[in-house]
Amino acid sequence: MAIAMTTGYSAQTEGALLCIEAASDWALTCVEQLAAQSSHVLIDYGAADGGTAVGLWSAVLDRLHERQPSAHLTLIGNDLPSNDNVALAENVARQIGRPPKPTVLVSCRSFYEPTVAPDTVSFGFSATAMHWLSESPGPLDNHTHVLASGDAEALKRFTAQAMKDWTSILDLRSRELKVGGRLLTVNLSRDEQGRYLGNNGGETRNVHDQLHQIWRELADEGVISEDIYRRGTVLNFYKSPEEFMAPLKDSNSAPYRNGLRLVDERTVYVKCPYRRRWDSDGDTQAFAEGLMATIRSWSRHSFASVAGDAIGDQVFARLKQRIADSPSEWSLDYVEHHQMMERVA
Ligand SMILES: C[S@@+](CC[C@H](N)C(=O)[O-])C[C@H]1O[C@@H](n2cnc3c(N)ncnc32)[C@H](O)[C@@H]1O
């Protein structure tokens, strides 16, 4: 799995917090519609250090407790074994102090595996995490991100891997859900105009092109070899709404056969909070530092894992300089797909 977040995740990702806030109305709808039970298990897949979702889970637990005061609630934070799972444990534990005094657990496993027993989960949630691919679909020769590469053959391979992964994630989640349980996914996506995280249709520079230019520069200067250049790939994929819905529209897919159905979907845009702040305060150094750190939080691993930490650091020193040199040309805007699902049988 080619992903690892840098430490201090939630301090560096104001945008991810806004993306979660934008989904909180649907999270509340999901738990409001749960049938009365003696207990409910709620799970946050790919929670990182859990800091960005503390407010969401407080609101969800309060609402479910209000509706079902005698139900025992369990909240599970999930992420990879390489995550800062101690910080995640501390953040989920922030829910214990007040009624409904939930039980809290941490699951340090991939969401490409079963995380709990079948028929366990009443409400599953995941934000800005399920775009990471489970394995490499082969080389990307001319770019660091497939969607910015213009390579039609590679796009086919990456799309096929992304669809296989998504169907497998929904298969696993649909087995874990109870009948009547809800799943809400909030995922980085690609809209009808081809916009995605870091590509706002040309309003500002494409962040993935910028990362690639820096990576190419390092190869041209002989700092990295051509082989390392080709292996530096951000192994994620931003699916379209149709791609997200496809396994739920196909009655032969595993998740459909497990009873998972689409309830609602929408695309939500979240503007870059670092850029918004720079627009009002003009503090270019703070903007360059903050924006660089948020981009680094999800992309550093793609470079450092193949070229080492020192070269990884060079990528982000150069990125910060580029932002500082022309701040008005930078913004990291989010395109997120919300998909609400229910297991009906
Ligand atoms: C951008 S962070 C999002 C964190 C949080 N959900 C939020 O919205 O702020 C993505 C998280 O997904 C996790 N992740 C990526 N692949 C995963 C996998 N296969 N299983 C579990 N977590 C995964 C990463 O470790 C990282 O913590």
PDB file of N, CA, C and O in Angstrom, residues 254-311:
ATOM      1  N   ALA A 254     -20.808  -7.782  -6.550  1.00  0.00           N
ATOM      2  CA  ALA A 254     -20.830  -8.389  -5.211  1.00  0.00           C
ATOM      3  C   ALA A 254     -21.552  -7.489  -4.196  1.00  0.00           C
ATOM      4  O   ALA A 254     -22.411  -7.976  -3.453  1.00  0.00           O
ATOM      5  N   PRO A 255     -21.260  -6.177  -4.146  1.00  0.00           N
ATOM      6  CA  PRO A 255     -21.976  -5.361  -3.156  1.00  0.00           C
ATOM      7  C   PRO A 255     -23.489  -5.340  -3.382  1.00  0.00           C
ATOM      8  O   PRO A 255     -24.273  -5.364  -2.422  1.00  0.00           O
ATOM      9  N   TYR A 256     -23.904  -5.307  -4.656  1.00  0.00           N
ATOM     10  CA  TYR A 256     -25.351  -5.315  -4.929  1.00  0.00           C
ATOM     11  C   TYR A 256     -25.957  -6.626  -4.438  1.00  0.00           C
ATOM     12  O   TYR A 256     -27.004  -6.637  -3.781  1.00  0.00           O
ATOM     13  N   ARG A 257     -25.272  -7.722  -4.741  1.00  0.00           N
ATOM     14  CA  ARG A 257     -25.795  -9.037  -4.320  1.00  0.00           C
ATOM     15  C   ARG A 257     -25.827  -9.148  -2.793  1.00  0.00           C
ATOM     16  O   ARG A 257     -26.663  -9.845  -2.226  1.00  0.00           O
ATOM     17  N   ASN A 258     -24.922  -8.412  -2.116  1.00  0.00           N
ATOM     18  CA  ASN A 258     -24.948  -8.410  -0.634  1.00  0.00           C
ATOM     19  C   ASN A 258     -26.046  -7.505  -0.083  1.00  0.00           C
ATOM     20  O   ASN A 258     -26.160  -7.342   1.131  1.00  0.00           O
ATOM     21  N   GLY A 259     -26.781  -6.837  -0.959  1.00  0.00           N
ATOM     22  CA  GLY A 259     -27.914  -6.028  -0.491  1.00  0.00           C
ATOM     23  C   GLY A 259     -27.616  -4.540  -0.376  1.00  0.00           C
ATOM     24  O   GLY A 259     -28.426  -3.778   0.157  1.00  0.00           O
ATOM     25  N   LEU A 260     -26.450  -4.091  -0.865  1.00  0.00           N
ATOM     26  CA  LEU A 260     -26.115  -2.663  -0.738  1.00  0.00           C
ATOM     27  C   LEU A 260     -26.788  -1.867  -1.860  1.00  0.00           C
ATOM     28  O   LEU A 260     -26.712  -2.237  -3.032  1.00  0.00           O
ATOM     29  N   ARG A 261     -27.455  -0.770  -1.481  1.00  0.00           N
ATOM     30  CA  ARG A 261     -28.181   0.040  -2.453  1.00  0.00           C
ATOM     31  C   ARG A 261     -27.814   1.518  -2.293  1.00  0.00           C
ATOM     32  O   ARG A 261     -27.552   1.992  -1.185  1.00  0.00           O
ATOM     33  N   LEU A 262     -27.871   2.223  -3.438  1.00  0.00           N
ATOM     34  CA  LEU A 262     -27.616   3.660  -3.442  1.00  0.00           C
ATOM     35  C   LEU A 262     -28.845   4.387  -2.893  1.00  0.00           C
ATOM     36  O   LEU A 262     -29.968   4.127  -3.332  1.00  0.00           O
ATOM     37  N   VAL A 263     -28.636   5.291  -1.934  1.00  0.00           N
ATOM     38  CA  VAL A 263     -29.745   6.101  -1.418  1.00  0.00           C
ATOM     39  C   VAL A 263     -29.701   7.490  -2.058  1.00  0.00           C
ATOM     40  O   VAL A 263     -30.709   8.015  -2.519  1.00  0.00           O
ATOM     41  N   ASP A 264     -28.506   8.085  -2.092  1.00  0.00           N
ATOM     42  CA  ASP A 264     -28.392   9.439  -2.655  1.00  0.00           C
ATOM     43  C   ASP A 264     -26.915   9.725  -2.955  1.00  0.00           C
ATOM     44  O   ASP A 264     -26.031   9.071  -2.397  1.00  0.00           O
ATOM     45  N   GLU A 265     -26.678  10.681  -3.805  1.00  0.00           N
ATOM     46  CA  GLU A 265     -25.297  11.078  -4.105  1.00  0.00           C
ATOM     47  C   GLU A 265     -25.269  12.544  -4.519  1.00  0.00           C
ATOM     48  O   GLU A 265     -26.281  13.087  -4.972  1.00  0.00           O
ATOM     49  N   ARG A 266     -24.117  13.177  -4.336  1.00  0.00           N
ATOM     50  CA  ARG A 266     -23.950  14.573  -4.754  1.00  0.00           C
ATOM     51  C   ARG A 266     -22.457  14.875  -4.866  1.00  0.00           C
ATOM     52  O   ARG A 266     -21.630  14.155  -4.295  1.00  0.00           O
ATOM     53  N   THR A 267     -22.138  15.934  -5.606  1.00  0.00           N
ATOM     54  CA  THR A 267     -20.745  16.393  -5.676  1.00  0.00           C
ATOM     55  C   THR A 267     -20.650  17.723  -4.941  1.00  0.00           C
ATOM     56  O   THR A 267     -21.504  18.598  -5.120  1.00  0.00           O
ATOM     57  N   VAL A 268     -19.636  17.851  -4.101  1.00  0.00           N
ATOM     58  CA  VAL A 268     -19.488  19.040  -3.255  1.00  0.00           C
ATOM     59  C   VAL A 268     -18.093  19.642  -3.509  1.00  0.00           C
ATOM     60  O   VAL A 268     -17.113  18.912  -3.626  1.00  0.00           O
ATOM     61  N   TYR A 269     -18.049  20.960  -3.587  1.00  0.00           N
ATOM     62  CA  TYR A 269     -16.775  21.660  -3.832  1.00  0.00           C
ATOM     63  C   TYR A 269     -16.362  22.394  -2.566  1.00  0.00           C
ATOM     64  O   TYR A 269     -17.170  23.094  -1.965  1.00  0.00           O
ATOM     65  N   VAL A 270     -15.116  22.237  -2.188  1.00  0.00           N
ATOM     66  CA  VAL A 270     -14.604  22.938  -1.006  1.00  0.00           C
ATOM     67  C   VAL A 270     -13.387  23.743  -1.442  1.00  0.00           C
ATOM     68  O   VAL A 270     -12.398  23.195  -1.938  1.00  0.00           O
ATOM     69  N   LYS A 271     -13.473  25.044  -1.266  1.00  0.00           N
ATOM     70  CA  LYS A 271     -12.376  25.927  -1.672  1.00  0.00           C
ATOM     71  C   LYS A 271     -11.216  25.846  -0.682  1.00  0.00           C
ATOM     72  O   LYS A 271     -11.417  25.613   0.507  1.00  0.00           O
ATOM     73  N   CYS A 272     -10.037  26.091  -1.174  1.00  0.00           N
ATOM     74  CA  CYS A 272      -8.813  25.972  -0.373  1.00  0.00           C
ATOM     75  C   CYS A 272      -8.800  26.992   0.787  1.00  0.00           C
ATOM     76  O   CYS A 272      -8.803  28.204   0.552  1.00  0.00           O
ATOM     77  N   PRO A 273      -8.786  26.511   2.043  1.00  0.00           N
ATOM     78  CA  PRO A 273      -8.803  27.455   3.168  1.00  0.00           C
ATOM     79  C   PRO A 273      -7.516  28.279   3.273  1.00  0.00           C
ATOM     80  O   PRO A 273      -7.544  29.405   3.765  1.00  0.00           O
ATOM     81  N   TYR A 274      -6.394  27.724   2.815  1.00  0.00           N
ATOM     82  CA  TYR A 274      -5.121  28.460   2.887  1.00  0.00           C
ATOM     83  C   TYR A 274      -5.155  29.634   1.913  1.00  0.00           C
ATOM     84  O   TYR A 274      -4.725  30.742   2.243  1.00  0.00           O
ATOM     85  N   ARG A 275      -5.699  29.380   0.715  1.00  0.00           N
ATOM     86  CA  ARG A 275      -5.800  30.439  -0.285  1.00  0.00           C
ATOM     87  C   ARG A 275      -6.763  31.542   0.182  1.00  0.00           C
ATOM     88  O   ARG A 275      -6.507  32.737   0.027  1.00  0.00           O
ATOM     89  N   ARG A 276      -7.872  31.096   0.789  1.00  0.00           N
ATOM     90  CA  ARG A 276      -8.858  32.071   1.264  1.00  0.00           C
ATOM     91  C   ARG A 276      -8.209  33.002   2.298  1.00  0.00           C
ATOM     92  O   ARG A 276      -8.406  34.214   2.284  1.00  0.00           O
ATOM     93  N   ARG A 277      -7.398  32.424   3.171  1.00  0.00           N
ATOM     94  CA  ARG A 277      -6.742  33.238   4.196  1.00  0.00           C
ATOM     95  C   ARG A 277      -5.751  34.210   3.545  1.00  0.00           C
ATOM     96  O   ARG A 277      -5.668  35.375   3.909  1.00  0.00           O
ATOM     97  N   TRP A 278      -5.006  33.719   2.562  1.00  0.00           N
ATOM     98  CA  TRP A 278      -4.032  34.597   1.881  1.00  0.00           C
ATOM     99  C   TRP A 278      -4.752  35.738   1.174  1.00  0.00           C
ATOM    100  O   TRP A 278      -4.280  36.882   1.177  1.00  0.00           O
ATOM    101  N   ASP A 279      -5.929  35.448   0.585  1.00  0.00           N
ATOM    102  CA  ASP A 279      -6.702  36.506  -0.080  1.00  0.00           C
ATOM    103  C   ASP A 279      -7.031  37.620   0.905  1.00  0.00           C
ATOM    104  O   ASP A 279      -7.125  38.788   0.534  1.00  0.00           O
ATOM    105  N   SER A 280      -7.240  37.261   2.189  1.00  0.00           N
ATOM    106  CA  SER A 280      -7.610  38.326   3.119  1.00  0.00           C
ATOM    107  C   SER A 280      -6.409  38.909   3.872  1.00  0.00           C
ATOM    108  O   SER A 280      -6.414  40.095   4.187  1.00  0.00           O
ATOM    109  N   ASP A 281      -5.360  38.108   4.146  1.00  0.00           N
ATOM    110  CA  ASP A 281      -4.263  38.693   4.932  1.00  0.00           C
ATOM    111  C   ASP A 281      -2.973  38.947   4.123  1.00  0.00           C
ATOM    112  O   ASP A 281      -2.071  39.630   4.603  1.00  0.00           O
ATOM    113  N   GLY A 282      -2.871  38.367   2.918  1.00  0.00           N
ATOM    114  CA  GLY A 282      -1.695  38.599   2.071  1.00  0.00           C
ATOM    115  C   GLY A 282      -0.382  38.095   2.653  1.00  0.00           C
ATOM    116  O   GLY A 282       0.687  38.491   2.184  1.00  0.00           O
ATOM    117  N   ASP A 283      -0.452  37.205   3.658  1.00  0.00           N
ATOM    118  CA  ASP A 283       0.781  36.703   4.279  1.00  0.00           C
ATOM    119  C   ASP A 283       1.326  35.548   3.434  1.00  0.00           C
ATOM    120  O   ASP A 283       0.965  34.376   3.624  1.00  0.00           O
ATOM    121  N   THR A 284       2.225  35.887   2.506  1.00  0.00           N
ATOM    122  CA  THR A 284       2.698  34.909   1.526  1.00  0.00           C
ATOM    123  C   THR A 284       3.512  33.793   2.172  1.00  0.00           C
ATOM    124  O   THR A 284       3.403  32.625   1.794  1.00  0.00           O
ATOM    125  N   GLN A 285       4.336  34.116   3.178  1.00  0.00           N
ATOM    126  CA  GLN A 285       5.148  33.064   3.806  1.00  0.00           C
ATOM    127  C   GLN A 285       4.250  32.022   4.476  1.00  0.00           C
ATOM    128  O   GLN A 285       4.475  30.817   4.343  1.00  0.00           O
ATOM    129  N   ALA A 286       3.239  32.517   5.215  1.00  0.00           N
ATOM    130  CA  ALA A 286       2.332  31.577   5.897  1.00  0.00           C
ATOM    131  C   ALA A 286       1.546  30.752   4.872  1.00  0.00           C
ATOM    132  O   ALA A 286       1.325  29.549   5.055  1.00  0.00           O
ATOM    133  N   PHE A 287       1.156  31.378   3.770  1.00  0.00           N
ATOM    134  CA  PHE A 287       0.418  30.671   2.720  1.00  0.00           C
ATOM    135  C   PHE A 287       1.299  29.580   2.108  1.00  0.00           C
ATOM    136  O   PHE A 287       0.878  28.419   1.965  1.00  0.00           O
ATOM    137  N   ALA A 288       2.541  29.942   1.748  1.00  0.00           N
ATOM    138  CA  ALA A 288       3.437  28.967   1.114  1.00  0.00           C
ATOM    139  C   ALA A 288       3.706  27.799   2.063  1.00  0.00           C
ATOM    140  O   ALA A 288       3.681  26.635   1.653  1.00  0.00           O
ATOM    141  N   GLU A 289       3.917  28.104   3.339  1.00  0.00           N
ATOM    142  CA  GLU A 289       4.187  27.039   4.313  1.00  0.00           C
ATOM    143  C   GLU A 289       2.950  26.149   4.501  1.00  0.00           C
ATOM    144  O   GLU A 289       3.039  24.917   4.466  1.00  0.00           O
ATOM    145  N   GLY A 290       1.792  26.763   4.710  1.00  0.00           N
ATOM    146  CA  GLY A 290       0.559  25.998   4.986  1.00  0.00           C
ATOM    147  C   GLY A 290       0.122  25.161   3.793  1.00  0.00           C
ATOM    148  O   GLY A 290      -0.214  23.979   3.932  1.00  0.00           O
ATOM    149  N   LEU A 291       0.145  25.759   2.611  1.00  0.00           N
ATOM    150  CA  LEU A 291      -0.302  25.022   1.419  1.00  0.00           C
ATOM    151  C   LEU A 291       0.679  23.896   1.097  1.00  0.00           C
ATOM    152  O   LEU A 291       0.276  22.759   0.801  1.00  0.00           O
ATOM    153  N   MET A 292       1.978  24.205   1.176  1.00  0.00           N
ATOM    154  CA  MET A 292       2.976  23.153   0.931  1.00  0.00           C
ATOM    155  C   MET A 292       2.762  21.992   1.909  1.00  0.00           C
ATOM    156  O   MET A 292       2.753  20.831   1.509  1.00  0.00           O
ATOM    157  N   ALA A 293       2.549  22.296   3.206  1.00  0.00           N
ATOM    158  CA  ALA A 293       2.432  21.224   4.209  1.00  0.00           C
ATOM    159  C   ALA A 293       1.203  20.359   3.958  1.00  0.00           C
ATOM    160  O   ALA A 293       1.243  19.137   4.146  1.00  0.00           O
ATOM    161  N   THR A 294       0.114  20.973   3.494  1.00  0.00           N
ATOM    162  CA  THR A 294      -1.094  20.157   3.266  1.00  0.00           C
ATOM    163  C   THR A 294      -0.913  19.266   2.034  1.00  0.00           C
ATOM    164  O   THR A 294      -1.329  18.107   2.016  1.00  0.00           O
ATOM    165  N   ILE A 295      -0.217  19.769   1.007  1.00  0.00           N
ATOM    166  CA  ILE A 295       0.068  18.933  -0.178  1.00  0.00           C
ATOM    167  C   ILE A 295       1.056  17.825   0.212  1.00  0.00           C
ATOM    168  O   ILE A 295       0.897  16.660  -0.147  1.00  0.00           O
ATOM    169  N   ARG A 296       2.042  18.198   1.016  1.00  0.00           N
ATOM    170  CA  ARG A 296       3.042  17.212   1.456  1.00  0.00           C
ATOM    171  C   ARG A 296       2.404  16.079   2.273  1.00  0.00           C
ATOM    172  O   ARG A 296       2.823  14.931   2.195  1.00  0.00           O
ATOM    173  N   SER A 297       1.349  16.416   3.052  1.00  0.00           N
ATOM    174  CA  SER A 297       0.764  15.408   3.952  1.00  0.00           C
ATOM    175  C   SER A 297       0.284  14.174   3.196  1.00  0.00           C
ATOM    176  O   SER A 297       0.321  13.073   3.720  1.00  0.00           O
ATOM    177  N   TRP A 298      -0.167  14.345   1.926  1.00  0.00           N
ATOM    178  CA  TRP A 298      -0.639  13.156   1.203  1.00  0.00           C
ATOM    179  C   TRP A 298       0.282  12.719   0.071  1.00  0.00           C
ATOM    180  O   TRP A 298       0.145  11.605  -0.426  1.00  0.00           O
ATOM    181  N   SER A 299       1.245  13.581  -0.337  1.00  0.00           N
ATOM    182  CA  SER A 299       2.034  13.183  -1.507  1.00  0.00           C
ATOM    183  C   SER A 299       3.485  12.821  -1.191  1.00  0.00           C
ATOM    184  O   SER A 299       4.156  12.209  -2.018  1.00  0.00           O
ATOM    185  N   ARG A 300       3.968  13.190  -0.011  1.00  0.00           N
ATOM    186  CA  ARG A 300       5.398  12.986   0.279  1.00  0.00           C
ATOM    187  C   ARG A 300       5.821  11.534   0.128  1.00  0.00           C
ATOM    188  O   ARG A 300       6.885  11.225  -0.421  1.00  0.00           O
ATOM    189  N   HIS A 301       4.957  10.643   0.617  1.00  0.00           N
ATOM    190  CA  HIS A 301       5.305   9.228   0.606  1.00  0.00           C
ATOM    191  C   HIS A 301       5.595   8.725  -0.817  1.00  0.00           C
ATOM    192  O   HIS A 301       6.467   7.868  -1.009  1.00  0.00           O
ATOM    193  N   SER A 302       4.877   9.263  -1.800  1.00  0.00           N
ATOM    194  CA  SER A 302       5.047   8.797  -3.188  1.00  0.00           C
ATOM    195  C   SER A 302       6.456   9.078  -3.690  1.00  0.00           C
ATOM    196  O   SER A 302       6.971   8.358  -4.547  1.00  0.00           O
ATOM    197  N   PHE A 303       7.086  10.127  -3.171  1.00  0.00           N
ATOM    198  CA  PHE A 303       8.429  10.494  -3.615  1.00  0.00           C
ATOM    199  C   PHE A 303       9.497   9.933  -2.660  1.00  0.00           C
ATOM    200  O   PHE A 303      10.476   9.337  -3.097  1.00  0.00           O
ATOM    201  N   ALA A 304       9.286  10.128  -1.351  1.00  0.00           N
ATOM    202  CA  ALA A 304      10.298   9.694  -0.377  1.00  0.00           C
ATOM    203  C   ALA A 304      10.451   8.173  -0.381  1.00  0.00           C
ATOM    204  O   ALA A 304      11.545   7.658  -0.154  1.00  0.00           O
ATOM    205  N   SER A 305       9.360   7.438  -0.668  1.00  0.00           N
ATOM    206  CA  SER A 305       9.456   5.971  -0.613  1.00  0.00           C
ATOM    207  C   SER A 305      10.336   5.425  -1.739  1.00  0.00           C
ATOM    208  O   SER A 305      10.882   4.349  -1.623  1.00  0.00           O
ATOM    209  N   VAL A 306      10.480   6.177  -2.835  1.00  0.00           N
ATOM    210  CA  VAL A 306      11.345   5.671  -3.923  1.00  0.00           C
ATOM    211  C   VAL A 306      12.701   6.390  -3.974  1.00  0.00           C
ATOM    212  O   VAL A 306      13.669   5.831  -4.491  1.00  0.00           O
ATOM    213  N   ALA A 307      12.788   7.612  -3.436  1.00  0.00           N
ATOM    214  CA  ALA A 307      14.037   8.386  -3.573  1.00  0.00           C
ATOM    215  C   ALA A 307      14.696   8.706  -2.231  1.00  0.00           C
ATOM    216  O   ALA A 307      15.792   9.277  -2.206  1.00  0.00           O
ATOM    217  N   GLY A 308      14.027   8.363  -1.121  1.00  0.00           N
ATOM    218  CA  GLY A 308      14.600   8.641   0.198  1.00  0.00           C
ATOM    219  C   GLY A 308      14.102   9.976   0.759  1.00  0.00           C
ATOM    220  O   GLY A 308      13.579  10.837   0.033  1.00  0.00           O
ATOM    221  N   ASP A 309      14.311  10.138   2.078  1.00  0.00           N
ATOM    222  CA  ASP A 309      13.754  11.296   2.783  1.00  0.00           C
ATOM    223  C   ASP A 309      14.362  12.626   2.327  1.00  0.00           C
ATOM    224  O   ASP A 309      13.668  13.627   2.199  1.00  0.00           O
ATOM    225  N   ALA A 310      15.688  12.625   2.075  1.00  0.00           N
ATOM    226  CA  ALA A 310      16.351  13.899   1.748  1.00  0.00           C
ATOM    227  C   ALA A 310      15.798  14.444   0.426  1.00  0.00           C
ATOM    228  O   ALA A 310      15.510  15.655   0.303  1.00  0.00           O
ATOM    229  N   ILE A 311      15.610  13.567  -0.558  1.00  0.00           N
ATOM    230  CA  ILE A 311      15.080  14.034  -1.850  1.00  0.00           C
ATOM    231  C   ILE A 311      13.591  14.384  -1.704  1.00  0.00           C
ATOM    232  O   ILE A 311      13.107  15.376  -2.273  1.00  0.00           O
TER     233      ILE A 311
END
